[in-house]
Amino acid sequence: SLGFGPALADYYWLQAVQAVGGDVRMTPELGEYLGRVIDVVTTLDPWVDHPYRFAAIWLTESEENVRTANRLLERGIEYHPDEWRNYFYLGFNHFFYLLENEAAADILATASTKPGAPRYLPRLVARLRSESAELDVASVFLNELLRSSEDEAAIAGYRAALDEIE
């Protein structure tokens, strides 16, 4: 890139956006192409933000594509460790596409500690842990959140989740 990594990354970013623009049917092959292009974008300019989540949204047609999206999201987390949305999409992929509830719960638990994370994430984590037969872990997690929270609305939500577990 001869020192023009970000500019070249922008060129490839436009290629990715154009590939899914219009009336396009997503296929595993298109997902593979997008995975390669987004990998180039984030290699040339790893501090970009949106392409990581773009990959998470579009790379869903096959398990291989979801795993590619997850690798890209992990890179995004490396460069943007306080961006809760990257953790959220990674956790969602593990839960929804890969059926890996424990991994999803762990990732979403981390997301819930990041600035700007929505208040419902801890409750979602508790639900995921309870569905994978980790009721004790979910209970401990919620009790810890109860002890550390000062937000009355969040406390009410945590109590409701505890009641649900019991």
One Martini backbone bead per residue (centre of mass of N, CA, C, O) as a GRO file, in nm:
protein
  166
    1SER     BB    1   0.051   0.067  -0.003
    2LEU     BB    2   0.274   0.287   0.042
    3GLY     BB    3   0.124   0.436   0.303
    4PHE     BB    4  -0.202   0.385   0.196
    5GLY     BB    5  -0.393   0.204   0.369
    6PRO     BB    6  -0.659   0.366   0.423
    7ALA     BB    7  -0.722   0.424   0.123
    8LEU     BB    8  -0.734   0.127   0.033
    9ALA     BB    9  -0.949   0.043   0.235
   10ASP     BB   10  -1.170   0.221   0.112
   11TYR     BB   11  -1.186   0.079  -0.156
   12TYR     BB   12  -1.267  -0.203  -0.039
   13TRP     BB   13  -1.514  -0.107   0.110
   14LEU     BB   14  -1.672  -0.029  -0.146
   15GLN     BB   15  -1.677  -0.316  -0.259
   16ALA     BB   16  -1.848  -0.438  -0.032
   17VAL     BB   17  -2.095  -0.253  -0.050
   18GLN     BB   18  -2.155  -0.316  -0.354
   19ALA     BB   19  -2.201  -0.629  -0.324
   20VAL     BB   20  -2.481  -0.564  -0.135
   21GLY     BB   21  -2.614  -0.388  -0.320
   22GLY     BB   22  -2.929  -0.409  -0.366
   23ASP     BB   23  -3.047  -0.706  -0.536
   24VAL     BB   24  -2.912  -0.937  -0.324
   25ARG     BB   25  -2.813  -1.265  -0.289
   26MET     BB   26  -2.711  -1.449  -0.040
   27THR     BB   27  -2.409  -1.637  -0.033
   28PRO     BB   28  -2.142  -1.820   0.045
   29GLU     BB   29  -1.964  -1.692  -0.178
   30LEU     BB   30  -2.015  -1.399  -0.104
   31GLY     BB   31  -1.915  -1.432   0.185
   32GLU     BB   32  -1.626  -1.502   0.113
   33TYR     BB   33  -1.563  -1.243  -0.032
   34LEU     BB   34  -1.629  -1.050   0.203
   35GLY     BB   35  -1.424  -1.167   0.400
   36ARG     BB   36  -1.175  -1.092   0.233
   37VAL     BB   37  -1.227  -0.787   0.209
   38ILE     BB   38  -1.249  -0.723   0.516
   39ASP     BB   39  -0.969  -0.825   0.578
   40VAL     BB   40  -0.823  -0.612   0.414
   41VAL     BB   41  -0.936  -0.363   0.549
   42THR     BB   42  -0.843  -0.452   0.853
   43THR     BB   43  -0.540  -0.469   0.777
   44LEU     BB   44  -0.488  -0.180   0.663
   45ASP     BB   45  -0.731  -0.071   0.887
   46PRO     BB   46  -0.786  -0.162   1.214
   47TRP     BB   47  -0.940   0.121   1.316
   48VAL     BB   48  -1.177   0.055   1.210
   49ASP     BB   49  -1.527  -0.018   1.270
   50HIS     BB   50  -1.778  -0.108   1.091
   51PRO     BB   51  -1.673  -0.366   0.927
   52TYR     BB   52  -1.703  -0.571   1.153
   53ARG     BB   53  -2.021  -0.557   1.165
   54PHE     BB   54  -2.076  -0.610   0.872
   55ALA     BB   55  -1.977  -0.900   0.881
   56ALA     BB   56  -2.183  -1.001   1.093
   57ILE     BB   57  -2.435  -0.949   0.907
   58TRP     BB   58  -2.339  -1.095   0.622
   59LEU     BB   59  -2.189  -1.360   0.760
   60THR     BB   60  -2.455  -1.618   0.755
   61GLU     BB   61  -2.468  -1.870   0.531
   62SER     BB   62  -2.236  -2.007   0.707
   63GLU     BB   63  -2.028  -2.132   0.931
   64GLU     BB   64  -1.769  -2.024   0.802
   65ASN     BB   65  -1.868  -1.727   0.784
   66VAL     BB   66  -1.916  -1.687   1.085
   67ARG     BB   67  -1.622  -1.744   1.168
   68THR     BB   68  -1.508  -1.509   1.010
   69ALA     BB   69  -1.663  -1.290   1.157
   70ASN     BB   70  -1.543  -1.358   1.435
   71ARG     BB   71  -1.251  -1.292   1.366
   72LEU     BB   72  -1.309  -0.998   1.298
   73LEU     BB   73  -1.428  -0.919   1.573
   74GLU     BB   74  -1.172  -0.987   1.734
   75ARG     BB   75  -1.009  -0.768   1.597
   76GLY     BB   76  -1.191  -0.535   1.682
   77ILE     BB   77  -1.141  -0.579   1.987
   78GLU     BB   78  -0.840  -0.525   1.981
   79TYR     BB   79  -0.888  -0.213   1.868
   80HIS     BB   80  -1.190  -0.205   2.039
   81PRO     BB   81  -1.231  -0.278   2.367
   82ASP     BB   82  -1.496  -0.063   2.428
   83GLU     BB   83  -1.685  -0.199   2.209
   84TRP     BB   84  -1.981  -0.352   2.264
   85ARG     BB   85  -2.085  -0.439   1.976
   86ASN     BB   86  -1.873  -0.653   1.909
   87TYR     BB   87  -1.951  -0.843   2.137
   88PHE     BB   88  -2.245  -0.875   2.066
   89TYR     BB   89  -2.212  -1.004   1.784
   90LEU     BB   90  -2.041  -1.239   1.880
   91GLY     BB   91  -2.248  -1.355   2.076
   92PHE     BB   92  -2.476  -1.389   1.873
   93ASN     BB   93  -2.334  -1.589   1.687
   94HIS     BB   94  -2.298  -1.811   1.899
   95PHE     BB   95  -2.600  -1.841   1.955
   96PHE     BB   96  -2.761  -1.841   1.671
   97TYR     BB   97  -2.552  -2.000   1.466
   98LEU     BB   98  -2.377  -2.205   1.679
   99LEU     BB   99  -2.504  -2.290   1.960
  100GLU     BB  100  -2.311  -2.122   2.191
  101ASN     BB  101  -2.406  -2.028   2.494
  102GLU     BB  102  -2.154  -2.003   2.672
  103ALA     BB  103  -1.991  -1.816   2.489
  104ALA     BB  104  -2.205  -1.598   2.470
  105ALA     BB  105  -2.222  -1.530   2.772
  106ASP     BB  106  -1.928  -1.441   2.810
  107ILE     BB  107  -1.929  -1.213   2.598
  108LEU     BB  108  -2.180  -1.055   2.708
  109ALA     BB  109  -2.060  -0.998   2.984
  110THR     BB  110  -1.844  -0.812   2.873
  111ALA     BB  111  -2.029  -0.612   2.726
  112SER     BB  112  -2.179  -0.514   2.996
  113THR     BB  113  -1.900  -0.347   3.090
  114LYS     BB  114  -1.933  -0.144   2.873
  115PRO     BB  115  -1.964   0.144   2.739
  116GLY     BB  116  -2.313   0.174   2.651
  117ALA     BB  117  -2.443  -0.062   2.747
  118PRO     BB  118  -2.712  -0.229   2.780
  119ARG     BB  119  -2.917  -0.327   3.048
  120TYR     BB  120  -3.008  -0.622   2.929
  121LEU     BB  121  -2.753  -0.803   2.917
  122PRO     BB  122  -2.741  -0.949   3.195
  123ARG     BB  123  -3.010  -1.096   3.148
  124LEU     BB  124  -2.923  -1.250   2.899
  125VAL     BB  125  -2.697  -1.403   3.033
  126ALA     BB  126  -2.872  -1.550   3.237
  127ARG     BB  127  -3.044  -1.697   3.028
  128LEU     BB  128  -2.815  -1.852   2.888
  129ARG     BB  129  -2.715  -1.998   3.141
  130SER     BB  130  -2.987  -2.141   3.207
  131GLU     BB  131  -3.007  -2.297   2.927
  132SER     BB  132  -2.713  -2.442   3.011
  133ALA     BB  133  -2.743  -2.539   3.316
  134GLU     BB  134  -2.642  -2.250   3.482
  135LEU     BB  135  -2.801  -2.145   3.738
  136ASP     BB  136  -2.584  -2.077   3.946
  137VAL     BB  137  -2.428  -1.877   3.772
  138ALA     BB  138  -2.660  -1.684   3.716
  139SER     BB  139  -2.716  -1.615   4.013
  140VAL     BB  140  -2.441  -1.497   4.082
  141PHE     BB  141  -2.437  -1.279   3.867
  142LEU     BB  142  -2.696  -1.130   3.964
  143ASN     BB  143  -2.607  -1.076   4.257
  144GLU     BB  144  -2.367  -0.901   4.179
  145LEU     BB  145  -2.532  -0.687   4.032
  146LEU     BB  146  -2.703  -0.607   4.275
  147ARG     BB  147  -2.462  -0.509   4.456
  148SER     BB  148  -2.337  -0.297   4.223
  149SER     BB  149  -2.601  -0.151   4.185
  150GLU     BB  150  -2.784   0.184   4.152
  151ASP     BB  151  -3.007   0.104   3.954
  152GLU     BB  152  -3.338   0.054   3.987
  153ALA     BB  153  -3.415  -0.073   3.715
  154ALA     BB  154  -3.195  -0.288   3.714
  155ILE     BB  155  -3.268  -0.423   3.982
  156ALA     BB  156  -3.548  -0.516   3.894
  157GLY     BB  157  -3.444  -0.698   3.664
  158TYR     BB  158  -3.266  -0.884   3.838
  159ARG     BB  159  -3.494  -0.987   4.019
  160ALA     BB  160  -3.667  -1.108   3.794
  161ALA     BB  161  -3.449  -1.310   3.701
  162LEU     BB  162  -3.427  -1.460   3.969
  163ASP     BB  163  -3.717  -1.554   3.980
  164GLU     BB  164  -3.701  -1.720   3.718
  165ILE     BB  165  -3.486  -1.921   3.816
  166GLU     BB  166  -3.649  -2.016   4.073
   0.00000   0.00000   0.00000
